[in-house]
PDB file of C-alpha atoms and ligand atoms in Angstrom:
ATOM      1  CA  MET A   1      68.349  41.808  71.528  1.00  0.00           C
ATOM      2  CA  THR A   2      70.007  38.962  73.407  1.00  0.00           C
ATOM      3  CA  VAL A   3      70.307  39.254  77.150  1.00  0.00           C
ATOM      4  CA  GLU A   4      72.862  37.308  79.131  1.00  0.00           C
ATOM      5  CA  PRO A   5      73.226  37.213  82.881  1.00  0.00           C
ATOM      6  CA  ALA A   6      76.834  37.985  83.704  1.00  0.00           C
ATOM      7  CA  THR A   7      78.815  35.743  86.014  1.00  0.00           C
ATOM      8  CA  PRO A   8      77.643  36.249  89.610  1.00  0.00           C
ATOM      9  CA  PHE A   9      79.442  38.806  91.714  1.00  0.00           C
ATOM     10  CA  ARG A  10      81.633  37.888  94.657  1.00  0.00           C
ATOM     11  CA  THR A  11      79.984  35.693  97.262  1.00  0.00           C
ATOM     12  CA  VAL A  12      78.598  37.584 100.214  1.00  0.00           C
ATOM     13  CA  PRO A  13      79.350  36.343 103.746  1.00  0.00           C
ATOM     14  CA  LEU A  14      76.344  35.663 105.952  1.00  0.00           C
ATOM     15  CA  VAL A  15      76.034  37.862 109.037  1.00  0.00           C
ATOM     16  CA  ASP A  16      75.675  36.094 112.414  1.00  0.00           C
ATOM     17  CA  HIS A  17      73.450  38.746 114.053  1.00  0.00           C
ATOM     18  CA  ARG A  18      73.400  37.239 117.550  1.00  0.00           C
ATOM     19  CA  ARG A  19      77.150  36.949 117.642  1.00  0.00           C
ATOM     20  CA  ALA A  20      77.597  40.488 116.300  1.00  0.00           C
ATOM     21  CA  GLU A  21      75.212  41.795 118.971  1.00  0.00           C
ATOM     22  CA  ARG A  22      77.099  40.003 121.754  1.00  0.00           C
ATOM     23  CA  ALA A  23      80.395  41.305 120.415  1.00  0.00           C
ATOM     24  CA  VAL A  24      79.149  44.917 120.330  1.00  0.00           C
ATOM     25  CA  GLY A  25      78.005  44.566 123.959  1.00  0.00           C
ATOM     26  CA  GLU A  26      81.481  43.276 124.830  1.00  0.00           C
ATOM     27  CA  LEU A  27      83.131  46.116 122.929  1.00  0.00           C
ATOM     28  CA  LEU A  28      81.036  48.723 124.743  1.00  0.00           C
ATOM     29  CA  ALA A  29      81.990  47.179 128.097  1.00  0.00           C
ATOM     30  CA  ALA A  30      85.668  47.210 127.092  1.00  0.00           C
ATOM     31  CA  LEU A  31      85.353  50.893 126.178  1.00  0.00           C
ATOM     32  CA  GLY A  32      84.005  51.610 129.646  1.00  0.00           C
ATOM     33  CA  TYR A  33      80.329  51.752 128.677  1.00  0.00           C
ATOM     34  CA  PRO A  34      78.818  48.513 129.983  1.00  0.00           C
ATOM     35  CA  VAL A  35      75.339  47.877 128.638  1.00  0.00           C
ATOM     36  CA  GLN A  36      73.183  48.703 131.632  1.00  0.00           C
ATOM     37  CA  GLY A  37      69.978  50.647 131.935  1.00  0.00           C
ATOM     38  CA  GLU A  38      67.561  51.747 129.284  1.00  0.00           C
ATOM     39  CA  HIS A  39      69.801  54.105 127.329  1.00  0.00           C
ATOM     40  CA  LEU A  40      72.234  51.503 126.010  1.00  0.00           C
ATOM     41  CA  ALA A  41      69.967  48.463 126.229  1.00  0.00           C
ATOM     42  CA  ALA A  42      69.107  48.352 122.541  1.00  0.00           C
ATOM     43  CA  THR A  43      72.426  49.729 121.272  1.00  0.00           C
ATOM     44  CA  PRO A  44      74.198  46.398 120.596  1.00  0.00           C
ATOM     45  CA  ALA A  45      71.300  45.217 118.453  1.00  0.00           C
ATOM     46  CA  ARG A  46      71.141  48.538 116.600  1.00  0.00           C
ATOM     47  CA  VAL A  47      74.898  48.644 115.970  1.00  0.00           C
ATOM     48  CA  ALA A  48      74.876  45.035 114.776  1.00  0.00           C
ATOM     49  CA  ARG A  49      72.033  45.830 112.355  1.00  0.00           C
ATOM     50  CA  ALA A  50      73.750  48.985 111.104  1.00  0.00           C
ATOM     51  CA  LEU A  51      77.034  47.161 110.481  1.00  0.00           C
ATOM     52  CA  ALA A  52      75.230  44.258 108.833  1.00  0.00           C
ATOM     53  CA  GLU A  53      73.568  46.736 106.473  1.00  0.00           C
ATOM     54  CA  LEU A  54      76.902  48.359 105.622  1.00  0.00           C
ATOM     55  CA  VAL A  55      78.600  45.075 104.768  1.00  0.00           C
ATOM     56  CA  THR A  56      75.776  43.461 102.805  1.00  0.00           C
ATOM     57  CA  PRO A  57      75.412  44.421  99.150  1.00  0.00           C
ATOM     58  CA  THR A  58      71.960  44.368  97.597  1.00  0.00           C
ATOM     59  CA  ALA A  59      71.591  41.569  95.108  1.00  0.00           C
ATOM     60  CA  PHE A  60      70.914  42.326  91.467  1.00  0.00           C
ATOM     61  CA  LEU A  61      71.341  40.573  88.199  1.00  0.00           C
ATOM     62  CA  PRO A  62      73.987  42.396  86.193  1.00  0.00           C
ATOM     63  CA  THR A  63      72.575  41.630  82.771  1.00  0.00           C
ATOM     64  CA  THR A  64      74.545  42.687  79.746  1.00  0.00           C
ATOM     65  CA  PHE A  65      73.322  43.198  76.187  1.00  0.00           C
ATOM     66  CA  ALA A  66      74.878  42.586  72.819  1.00  0.00           C
ATOM     67  CA  ASN A  67      76.145  45.890  71.390  1.00  0.00           C
ATOM     68  CA  GLU A  68      74.050  45.501  68.270  1.00  0.00           C
ATOM     69  CA  ALA A  69      74.129  49.183  67.336  1.00  0.00           C
ATOM     70  CA  GLY A  70      77.906  49.084  67.467  1.00  0.00           C
ATOM     71  CA  TYR A  71      78.107  52.067  69.834  1.00  0.00           C
ATOM     72  CA  ASP A  72      81.789  52.876  70.057  1.00  0.00           C
ATOM     73  CA  GLU A  73      82.061  56.060  72.118  1.00  0.00           C
ATOM     74  CA  LEU A  74      82.677  56.356  75.829  1.00  0.00           C
ATOM     75  CA  VAL A  75      79.771  55.671  78.199  1.00  0.00           C
ATOM     76  CA  VAL A  76      80.345  57.507  81.478  1.00  0.00           C
ATOM     77  CA  ALA A  77      78.340  57.633  84.726  1.00  0.00           C
ATOM     78  CA  ARG A  78      79.714  60.595  86.615  1.00  0.00           C
ATOM     79  CA  SER A  79      79.649  61.254  90.381  1.00  0.00           C
ATOM     80  CA  VAL A  80      77.817  58.130  91.504  1.00  0.00           C
ATOM     81  CA  PRO A  81      77.501  58.451  95.297  1.00  0.00           C
ATOM     82  CA  PHE A  82      78.655  55.529  97.423  1.00  0.00           C
ATOM     83  CA  ARG A  83      79.547  54.680 101.006  1.00  0.00           C
ATOM     84  CA  SER A  84      81.785  51.966 102.337  1.00  0.00           C
ATOM     85  CA  LEU A  85      83.499  50.825 105.522  1.00  0.00           C
ATOM     86  CA  CYS A  86      87.267  51.158 105.920  1.00  0.00           C
ATOM     87  CA  GLU A  87      88.716  47.772 106.794  1.00  0.00           C
ATOM     88  CA  HIS A  88      91.457  49.316 108.911  1.00  0.00           C
ATOM     89  CA  HIS A  89      89.258  51.280 111.325  1.00  0.00           C
ATOM     90  CA  LEU A  90      85.670  50.136 110.696  1.00  0.00           C
ATOM     91  CA  LEU A  91      84.803  53.769 110.036  1.00  0.00           C
ATOM     92  CA  PRO A  92      82.921  54.888 106.939  1.00  0.00           C
ATOM     93  CA  PHE A  93      84.432  56.415 103.878  1.00  0.00           C
ATOM     94  CA  HIS A  94      82.104  57.969 101.339  1.00  0.00           C
ATOM     95  CA  GLY A  95      82.199  59.979  98.175  1.00  0.00           C
ATOM     96  CA  THR A  96      81.580  59.632  94.474  1.00  0.00           C
ATOM     97  CA  ALA A  97      82.732  57.312  91.737  1.00  0.00           C
ATOM     98  CA  SER A  98      82.903  58.157  88.062  1.00  0.00           C
ATOM     99  CA  VAL A  99      82.833  55.089  85.894  1.00  0.00           C
ATOM    100  CA  GLY A 100      83.216  54.833  82.151  1.00  0.00           C
ATOM    101  CA  TYR A 101      83.805  52.268  79.474  1.00  0.00           C
ATOM    102  CA  LEU A 102      84.444  52.062  75.793  1.00  0.00           C
ATOM    103  CA  PRO A 103      81.988  49.406  74.576  1.00  0.00           C
ATOM    104  CA  GLY A 104      83.189  46.276  72.859  1.00  0.00           C
ATOM    105  CA  ASP A 105      80.857  43.362  72.202  1.00  0.00           C
ATOM    106  CA  ARG A 106      78.579  43.955  75.177  1.00  0.00           C
ATOM    107  CA  ILE A 107      76.926  46.878  76.915  1.00  0.00           C
ATOM    108  CA  LEU A 108      75.449  47.218  80.394  1.00  0.00           C
ATOM    109  CA  GLY A 109      72.208  48.967  81.449  1.00  0.00           C
ATOM    110  CA  LEU A 110      73.123  52.516  82.546  1.00  0.00           C
ATOM    111  CA  SER A 111      71.826  52.182  86.102  1.00  0.00           C
ATOM    112  CA  LYS A 112      73.944  49.061  86.445  1.00  0.00           C
ATOM    113  CA  LEU A 113      77.162  51.099  86.479  1.00  0.00           C
ATOM    114  CA  ALA A 114      76.009  52.607  89.779  1.00  0.00           C
ATOM    115  CA  ARG A 115      74.986  49.142  91.002  1.00  0.00           C
ATOM    116  CA  VAL A 116      78.437  47.755  90.319  1.00  0.00           C
ATOM    117  CA  VAL A 117      79.957  50.544  92.438  1.00  0.00           C
ATOM    118  CA  GLY A 118      77.435  49.937  95.244  1.00  0.00           C
ATOM    119  CA  HIS A 119      78.039  46.216  95.161  1.00  0.00           C
ATOM    120  CA  PHE A 120      81.787  46.420  95.601  1.00  0.00           C
ATOM    121  CA  ALA A 121      81.521  49.322  98.085  1.00  0.00           C
ATOM    122  CA  ALA A 122      79.382  47.246 100.471  1.00  0.00           C
ATOM    123  CA  GLY A 123      81.698  45.409 102.820  1.00  0.00           C
ATOM    124  CA  LEU A 124      85.048  46.074 104.409  1.00  0.00           C
ATOM    125  CA  GLN A 125      87.106  47.900 101.844  1.00  0.00           C
ATOM    126  CA  VAL A 126      90.034  50.102 101.045  1.00  0.00           C
ATOM    127  CA  GLN A 127      89.556  52.726  98.349  1.00  0.00           C
ATOM    128  CA  GLU A 128      92.368  51.457  96.127  1.00  0.00           C
ATOM    129  CA  ARG A 129      90.932  47.930  95.964  1.00  0.00           C
ATOM    130  CA  LEU A 130      87.390  49.213  95.424  1.00  0.00           C
ATOM    131  CA  THR A 131      88.612  51.233  92.433  1.00  0.00           C
ATOM    132  CA  GLN A 132      90.366  48.229  90.926  1.00  0.00           C
ATOM    133  CA  GLN A 133      87.517  45.791  91.551  1.00  0.00           C
ATOM    134  CA  VAL A 134      85.010  48.012  89.743  1.00  0.00           C
ATOM    135  CA  ALA A 135      87.412  48.468  86.804  1.00  0.00           C
ATOM    136  CA  ASP A 136      88.285  44.768  86.608  1.00  0.00           C
ATOM    137  CA  TRP A 137      84.675  43.636  86.802  1.00  0.00           C
ATOM    138  CA  LEU A 138      83.635  45.916  83.939  1.00  0.00           C
ATOM    139  CA  SER A 139      86.693  45.014  81.942  1.00  0.00           C
ATOM    140  CA  ASP A 140      86.136  41.261  82.340  1.00  0.00           C
ATOM    141  CA  HIS A 141      82.372  41.109  81.950  1.00  0.00           C
ATOM    142  CA  LEU A 142      81.766  43.547  79.124  1.00  0.00           C
ATOM    143  CA  GLN A 143      84.816  42.667  77.049  1.00  0.00           C
ATOM    144  CA  ALA A 144      85.087  46.444  76.950  1.00  0.00           C
ATOM    145  CA  ARG A 145      87.789  48.024  74.781  1.00  0.00           C
ATOM    146  CA  GLY A 146      88.618  50.229  77.718  1.00  0.00           C
ATOM    147  CA  VAL A 147      87.477  51.085  81.236  1.00  0.00           C
ATOM    148  CA  GLY A 148      88.095  54.037  83.544  1.00  0.00           C
ATOM    149  CA  VAL A 149      87.188  54.460  87.191  1.00  0.00           C
ATOM    150  CA  VAL A 150      87.929  57.544  89.303  1.00  0.00           C
ATOM    151  CA  ILE A 151      86.884  57.587  92.955  1.00  0.00           C
ATOM    152  CA  GLU A 152      86.963  60.594  95.242  1.00  0.00           C
ATOM    153  CA  ALA A 153      86.193  60.006  98.918  1.00  0.00           C
ATOM    154  CA  GLU A 154      86.365  61.342 102.431  1.00  0.00           C
ATOM    155  CA  HIS A 155      87.651  58.851 104.997  1.00  0.00           C
ATOM    156  CA  LEU A 156      86.329  59.512 108.485  1.00  0.00           C
ATOM    157  CA  CYS A 157      89.366  57.715 109.927  1.00  0.00           C
ATOM    158  CA  MET A 158      91.444  60.506 108.414  1.00  0.00           C
ATOM    159  CA  THR A 159      89.159  63.539 108.792  1.00  0.00           C
ATOM    160  CA  LEU A 160      87.622  62.977 112.251  1.00  0.00           C
ATOM    161  CA  ARG A 161      90.472  61.265 114.082  1.00  0.00           C
ATOM    162  CA  GLY A 162      94.230  60.790 113.693  1.00  0.00           C
ATOM    163  CA  VAL A 163      95.533  63.707 111.625  1.00  0.00           C
ATOM    164  CA  GLN A 164      92.006  65.209 111.541  1.00  0.00           C
ATOM    165  CA  ALA A 165      92.547  66.486 108.023  1.00  0.00           C
ATOM    166  CA  ARG A 166      89.055  67.944 107.735  1.00  0.00           C
ATOM    167  CA  GLY A 167      87.793  68.258 104.195  1.00  0.00           C
ATOM    168  CA  ALA A 168      90.615  66.139 102.743  1.00  0.00           C
ATOM    169  CA  ARG A 169      89.513  63.974  99.848  1.00  0.00           C
ATOM    170  CA  THR A 170      91.388  60.969  98.525  1.00  0.00           C
ATOM    171  CA  ILE A 171      91.374  60.335  94.785  1.00  0.00           C
ATOM    172  CA  THR A 172      92.172  56.995  93.164  1.00  0.00           C
ATOM    173  CA  SER A 173      91.901  55.867  89.569  1.00  0.00           C
ATOM    174  CA  ALA A 174      92.077  52.658  87.589  1.00  0.00           C
ATOM    175  CA  LEU A 175      92.334  52.790  83.803  1.00  0.00           C
ATOM    176  CA  ARG A 176      92.217  49.713  81.597  1.00  0.00           C
ATOM    177  CA  GLY A 177      92.599  48.967  77.889  1.00  0.00           C
ATOM    178  CA  GLU A 178      92.317  51.892  75.466  1.00  0.00           C
ATOM    179  CA  VAL A 179      91.296  54.296  78.225  1.00  0.00           C
ATOM    180  CA  ARG A 180      94.778  53.696  79.588  1.00  0.00           C
ATOM    181  CA  THR A 181      96.831  53.301  76.435  1.00  0.00           C
ATOM    182  CA  ASP A 182      95.211  55.658  73.903  1.00  0.00           C
ATOM    183  CA  PRO A 183      96.133  59.247  74.857  1.00  0.00           C
ATOM    184  CA  ARG A 184      93.023  60.799  73.222  1.00  0.00           C
ATOM    185  CA  THR A 185      90.560  58.386  74.841  1.00  0.00           C
ATOM    186  CA  ARG A 186      92.302  58.772  78.168  1.00  0.00           C
ATOM    187  CA  GLU A 187      92.135  62.556  77.934  1.00  0.00           C
ATOM    188  CA  GLU A 188      88.481  62.459  76.866  1.00  0.00           C
ATOM    189  CA  PHE A 189      87.558  60.224  79.796  1.00  0.00           C
ATOM    190  CA  LEU A 190      89.433  62.361  82.323  1.00  0.00           C
ATOM    191  CA  ASP A 191      87.865  65.552  80.863  1.00  0.00           C
ATOM    192  CA  LEU A 192      84.363  64.086  81.186  1.00  0.00           C
ATOM    193  CA  VAL A 193      85.056  63.052  84.755  1.00  0.00           C
ATOM    194  CA  ARG A 194      86.537  66.429  85.694  1.00  0.00           C
ATOM    195  CA  CYS A 195      83.543  68.457  84.455  1.00  0.00           C
ATOM    196  CA  HIS A 196      81.923  68.729  87.871  1.00  0.00           C
ATOM    197  CA  GLY A 197      79.240  71.283  87.211  1.00  0.00           C
TER     198      GLY A 197
HETATM  199 ZN1  LIG B 201      90.704  53.826 107.936  1.00  0.00          ZN
END
């Protein structure tokens, strides 16, 4: 079986921890909570570390394999949990992604579908773009005959503040190739994704 490393993912910006820490201290002061005394002393450093963790994807090598067995049915990873940071409010949104593809020349290790979601979810995001990036990456790198991505998430900027629509979930989808154009494949993919048991 031939193994090929796929093209590297997007480049990841380096975090300037000292600057982030200073900025969090400044933000707290601006909010009326100047960093004084023992209770808040370590907060800027902790917040900077937490944010750095949320915006830094873990590296992995997204190896793909030749589809030597000629597998030609849908491969679906359902309800992959993820968390991300909304670029409009810097508040988390989190939920599940269901990702599927119709193999062409290349296949991807099963756990890698979840890794692709995690990779694009790390960073400042909006759900619509996340959905498209996962679909486009799979479509481009696997030469898949079709790709489907459905993401369901709760956005804290919507459920805990603003309209406070508690429990509201936002659903986005991106369908490519035969998963989009072939009615039977499309229906099969959406059925598999809907079967939340
Ligand atoms: Zn938001």
